[in-house]
Amino acid sequence: MKTERTKILAFIIALILPTLFLWITVFSGASAFNLLPFEIHEAINPGGASENTFIIVFDVIVAILLIIPSYLIVRNILRK
């Protein structure tokens, strides 16, 4: 039971980092975090069509990938 609670708590805490990342990159408009997806989009599609959509999708994928290491780090801290 304690292990189950630890996993749930770790997941909830781990969601904070991706949420903050999305808030900074997607919801607050232009930021330095969006330079990398902008350059990737320009390399793939030099015309610049649907640039905002690409940047938002890129940021969401990065946020999803941040959940895994965040969860593992928080879970290991809570186990100690």
CSV table of N, CA and C in Angstrom, one decimal:
chain,number,residue,atom,x,y,z
A,1,MET,N,0.8,-1.2,0.0
A,1,MET,CA,0.0,0.0,0.0
A,1,MET,C,0.9,1.3,0.0
A,2,LYS,N,1.9,1.3,0.8
A,2,LYS,CA,2.8,2.4,0.9
A,2,LYS,C,3.5,2.6,-0.5
A,3,THR,N,3.9,1.5,-1.1
A,3,THR,CA,4.6,1.6,-2.4
A,3,THR,C,3.6,2.2,-3.5
A,4,GLU,N,2.4,1.8,-3.4
A,4,GLU,CA,1.4,2.4,-4.3
A,4,GLU,C,1.2,3.9,-4.1
A,5,ARG,N,1.1,4.3,-2.9
A,5,ARG,CA,0.9,5.7,-2.6
A,5,ARG,C,2.2,6.5,-3.0
A,6,THR,N,3.3,5.9,-2.8
A,6,THR,CA,4.6,6.6,-3.2
A,6,THR,C,4.6,6.8,-4.7
A,7,LYS,N,4.2,5.8,-5.5
A,7,LYS,CA,4.2,5.9,-6.9
A,7,LYS,C,3.2,7.0,-7.4
A,8,ILE,N,2.0,7.0,-6.8
A,8,ILE,CA,1.0,8.0,-7.2
A,8,ILE,C,1.5,9.4,-6.8
A,9,LEU,N,2.1,9.6,-5.6
A,9,LEU,CA,2.6,10.9,-5.2
A,9,LEU,C,3.7,11.3,-6.1
A,10,ALA,N,4.6,10.4,-6.4
A,10,ALA,CA,5.7,10.7,-7.3
A,10,ALA,C,5.3,11.1,-8.7
A,11,PHE,N,4.2,10.5,-9.2
A,11,PHE,CA,3.7,10.9,-10.5
A,11,PHE,C,3.1,12.3,-10.5
A,12,ILE,N,2.3,12.5,-9.4
A,12,ILE,CA,1.7,13.9,-9.3
A,12,ILE,C,2.7,15.0,-9.2
A,13,ILE,N,3.8,14.7,-8.4
A,13,ILE,CA,4.8,15.7,-8.2
A,13,ILE,C,5.6,15.8,-9.5
A,14,ALA,N,5.8,14.7,-10.2
A,14,ALA,CA,6.6,14.8,-11.5
A,14,ALA,C,5.8,15.5,-12.6
A,15,LEU,N,4.5,15.6,-12.5
A,15,LEU,CA,3.7,16.4,-13.5
A,15,LEU,C,4.0,17.9,-13.4
A,16,ILE,N,4.5,18.4,-12.3
A,16,ILE,CA,4.7,19.8,-12.1
A,16,ILE,C,5.8,20.3,-13.1
A,17,LEU,N,6.9,19.6,-13.3
A,17,LEU,CA,7.9,20.1,-14.2
A,17,LEU,C,7.4,20.2,-15.6
A,18,PRO,N,6.8,19.2,-16.2
A,18,PRO,CA,6.3,19.4,-17.6
A,18,PRO,C,5.2,20.5,-17.7
A,19,THR,N,4.4,20.6,-16.6
A,19,THR,CA,3.4,21.7,-16.7
A,19,THR,C,4.0,23.0,-16.7
A,20,LEU,N,5.0,23.2,-15.9
A,20,LEU,CA,5.8,24.5,-15.9
A,20,LEU,C,6.4,24.7,-17.2
A,21,PHE,N,7.0,23.7,-17.8
A,21,PHE,CA,7.7,23.8,-19.1
A,21,PHE,C,6.7,24.2,-20.2
A,22,LEU,N,5.5,23.6,-20.2
A,22,LEU,CA,4.5,24.0,-21.2
A,22,LEU,C,4.0,25.4,-20.9
A,23,TRP,N,3.8,25.8,-19.7
A,23,TRP,CA,3.4,27.1,-19.4
A,23,TRP,C,4.4,28.2,-19.9
A,24,ILE,N,5.7,27.9,-19.8
A,24,ILE,CA,6.7,28.8,-20.2
A,24,ILE,C,6.8,28.8,-21.8
A,25,THR,N,6.7,27.7,-22.4
A,25,THR,CA,6.9,27.6,-23.8
A,25,THR,C,5.7,27.8,-24.7
A,26,VAL,N,4.6,27.3,-24.3
A,26,VAL,CA,3.4,27.3,-25.2
A,26,VAL,C,2.5,28.5,-24.8
A,27,PHE,N,2.2,28.6,-23.5
A,27,PHE,CA,1.1,29.6,-23.1
A,27,PHE,C,1.6,31.0,-22.9
A,28,SER,N,2.9,31.2,-22.7
A,28,SER,CA,3.4,32.5,-22.5
A,28,SER,C,3.9,33.2,-23.8
A,29,GLY,N,3.7,32.5,-25.0
A,29,GLY,CA,4.1,33.1,-26.2
A,29,GLY,C,5.6,32.8,-26.6
A,30,ALA,N,6.2,33.7,-27.3
A,30,ALA,CA,7.6,33.5,-27.7
A,30,ALA,C,8.5,33.5,-26.6
A,31,SER,N,9.5,32.6,-26.6
A,31,SER,CA,10.5,32.4,-25.6
A,31,SER,C,11.7,31.8,-26.2
A,32,ALA,N,12.8,31.9,-25.4
A,32,ALA,CA,14.1,31.3,-25.8
A,32,ALA,C,14.0,29.8,-26.0
A,33,PHE,N,13.1,29.1,-25.3
A,33,PHE,CA,12.9,27.7,-25.4
A,33,PHE,C,12.5,27.3,-26.8
A,34,ASN,N,11.8,28.2,-27.5
A,34,ASN,CA,11.3,27.8,-28.8
A,34,ASN,C,12.3,28.1,-29.9
A,35,LEU,N,13.5,28.5,-29.7
A,35,LEU,CA,14.5,28.6,-30.7
A,35,LEU,C,14.8,27.3,-31.4
A,36,LEU,N,15.0,26.3,-30.6
A,36,LEU,CA,15.4,24.9,-31.2
A,36,LEU,C,14.2,24.4,-32.1
A,37,PRO,N,13.0,24.3,-31.6
A,37,PRO,CA,12.0,23.8,-32.6
A,37,PRO,C,11.8,24.8,-33.8
A,38,PHE,N,12.0,26.1,-33.6
A,38,PHE,CA,11.9,27.0,-34.8
A,38,PHE,C,13.0,26.6,-35.8
A,39,GLU,N,14.2,26.4,-35.3
A,39,GLU,CA,15.3,26.1,-36.3
A,39,GLU,C,15.1,24.7,-36.9
A,40,ILE,N,14.5,23.7,-36.2
A,40,ILE,CA,14.2,22.4,-36.8
A,40,ILE,C,13.2,22.6,-37.8
A,41,HIS,N,12.1,23.4,-37.5
A,41,HIS,CA,11.1,23.6,-38.5
A,41,HIS,C,11.6,24.3,-39.8
A,42,GLU,N,12.4,25.3,-39.6
A,42,GLU,CA,13.0,26.0,-40.7
A,42,GLU,C,13.9,25.0,-41.6
A,43,ALA,N,14.6,24.1,-40.9
A,43,ALA,CA,15.4,23.1,-41.7
A,43,ALA,C,14.5,22.2,-42.5
A,44,ILE,N,13.4,21.8,-41.9
A,44,ILE,CA,12.5,20.8,-42.6
A,44,ILE,C,11.7,21.5,-43.6
A,45,ASN,N,11.1,22.7,-43.3
A,45,ASN,CA,10.2,23.4,-44.1
A,45,ASN,C,10.6,24.8,-44.2
A,46,PRO,N,11.5,25.2,-45.2
A,46,PRO,CA,12.0,26.5,-45.3
A,46,PRO,C,10.9,27.6,-45.5
A,47,GLY,N,9.7,27.2,-46.1
A,47,GLY,CA,8.7,28.1,-46.4
A,47,GLY,C,8.1,28.7,-45.1
A,48,GLY,N,8.0,28.0,-44.0
A,48,GLY,CA,7.5,28.5,-42.8
A,48,GLY,C,6.0,28.3,-42.5
A,49,ALA,N,5.4,27.4,-43.3
A,49,ALA,CA,4.0,27.1,-43.1
A,49,ALA,C,3.8,26.3,-41.9
A,50,SER,N,2.7,26.6,-41.1
A,50,SER,CA,2.3,26.0,-39.9
A,50,SER,C,3.4,25.9,-38.9
A,51,GLU,N,4.2,27.0,-38.7
A,51,GLU,CA,5.3,27.0,-37.8
A,51,GLU,C,4.8,26.9,-36.3
A,52,ASN,N,3.8,27.7,-36.0
A,52,ASN,CA,3.3,27.6,-34.6
A,52,ASN,C,2.8,26.3,-34.2
A,53,THR,N,2.1,25.6,-35.1
A,53,THR,CA,1.6,24.2,-34.8
A,53,THR,C,2.8,23.3,-34.5
A,54,PHE,N,3.8,23.4,-35.3
A,54,PHE,CA,5.0,22.5,-35.1
A,54,PHE,C,5.7,22.8,-33.8
A,55,ILE,N,5.8,24.1,-33.4
A,55,ILE,CA,6.5,24.4,-32.2
A,55,ILE,C,5.6,23.9,-31.0
A,56,ILE,N,4.3,24.0,-31.0
A,56,ILE,CA,3.5,23.5,-30.0
A,56,ILE,C,3.6,22.0,-29.8
A,57,VAL,N,3.5,21.3,-31.0
A,57,VAL,CA,3.6,19.8,-30.9
A,57,VAL,C,5.0,19.4,-30.4
A,58,PHE,N,6.0,20.1,-30.8
A,58,PHE,CA,7.4,19.8,-30.3
A,58,PHE,C,7.5,20.0,-28.8
A,59,ASP,N,6.9,21.1,-28.3
A,59,ASP,CA,6.9,21.4,-26.8
A,59,ASP,C,6.1,20.4,-26.1
A,60,VAL,N,5.0,19.9,-26.6
A,60,VAL,CA,4.2,18.9,-25.9
A,60,VAL,C,4.9,17.6,-25.8
A,61,ILE,N,5.6,17.2,-26.9
A,61,ILE,CA,6.4,16.0,-26.9
A,61,ILE,C,7.5,16.1,-25.9
A,62,VAL,N,8.2,17.2,-25.8
A,62,VAL,CA,9.3,17.4,-24.9
A,62,VAL,C,8.7,17.3,-23.4
A,63,ALA,N,7.6,17.9,-23.2
A,63,ALA,CA,7.0,17.8,-21.9
A,63,ALA,C,6.6,16.4,-21.5
A,64,ILE,N,6.1,15.6,-22.5
A,64,ILE,CA,5.8,14.2,-22.2
A,64,ILE,C,7.0,13.4,-21.9
A,65,LEU,N,8.1,13.7,-22.6
A,65,LEU,CA,9.4,13.0,-22.3
A,65,LEU,C,10.0,13.5,-21.0
A,66,LEU,N,9.6,14.6,-20.5
A,66,LEU,CA,10.1,15.1,-19.2
A,66,LEU,C,9.5,14.4,-18.0
A,67,ILE,N,8.3,13.8,-18.3
A,67,ILE,CA,7.6,13.1,-17.2
A,67,ILE,C,8.3,11.9,-16.7
A,68,ILE,N,8.9,11.1,-17.6
A,68,ILE,CA,9.6,9.9,-17.3
A,68,ILE,C,10.8,10.1,-16.3
A,69,PRO,N,11.8,10.9,-16.7
A,69,PRO,CA,12.9,11.1,-15.7
A,69,PRO,C,12.4,11.8,-14.4
A,70,SER,N,11.5,12.7,-14.6
A,70,SER,CA,11.0,13.4,-13.4
A,70,SER,C,10.4,12.4,-12.4
A,71,TYR,N,9.6,11.6,-12.9
A,71,TYR,CA,8.9,10.5,-12.1
A,71,TYR,C,9.9,9.6,-11.4
A,72,LEU,N,10.9,9.2,-12.2
A,72,LEU,CA,11.9,8.3,-11.6
A,72,LEU,C,12.7,9.0,-10.5
A,73,ILE,N,13.1,10.2,-10.7
A,73,ILE,CA,13.9,11.0,-9.7
A,73,ILE,C,13.0,11.2,-8.5
A,74,VAL,N,11.8,11.6,-8.6
A,74,VAL,CA,11.0,11.8,-7.4
A,74,VAL,C,10.7,10.5,-6.7
A,75,ARG,N,10.4,9.5,-7.5
A,75,ARG,CA,10.1,8.2,-6.8
A,75,ARG,C,11.3,7.7,-6.0
A,76,ASN,N,12.5,7.9,-6.6
A,76,ASN,CA,13.7,7.4,-5.8
A,76,ASN,C,13.9,8.3,-4.6
A,77,ILE,N,13.6,9.6,-4.6
A,77,ILE,CA,13.7,10.4,-3.5
A,77,ILE,C,12.7,10.0,-2.4
A,78,LEU,N,11.5,9.8,-2.8
A,78,LEU,CA,10.5,9.4,-1.8
A,78,LEU,C,10.7,8.0,-1.2
A,79,ARG,N,11.4,7.2,-1.9
A,79,ARG,CA,11.7,5.8,-1.3
A,79,ARG,C,12.6,5.9,-0.1
A,80,LYS,N,13.5,6.9,-0.1
A,80,LYS,CA,14.5,7.0,0.9
A,80,LYS,C,14.0,7.4,2.2
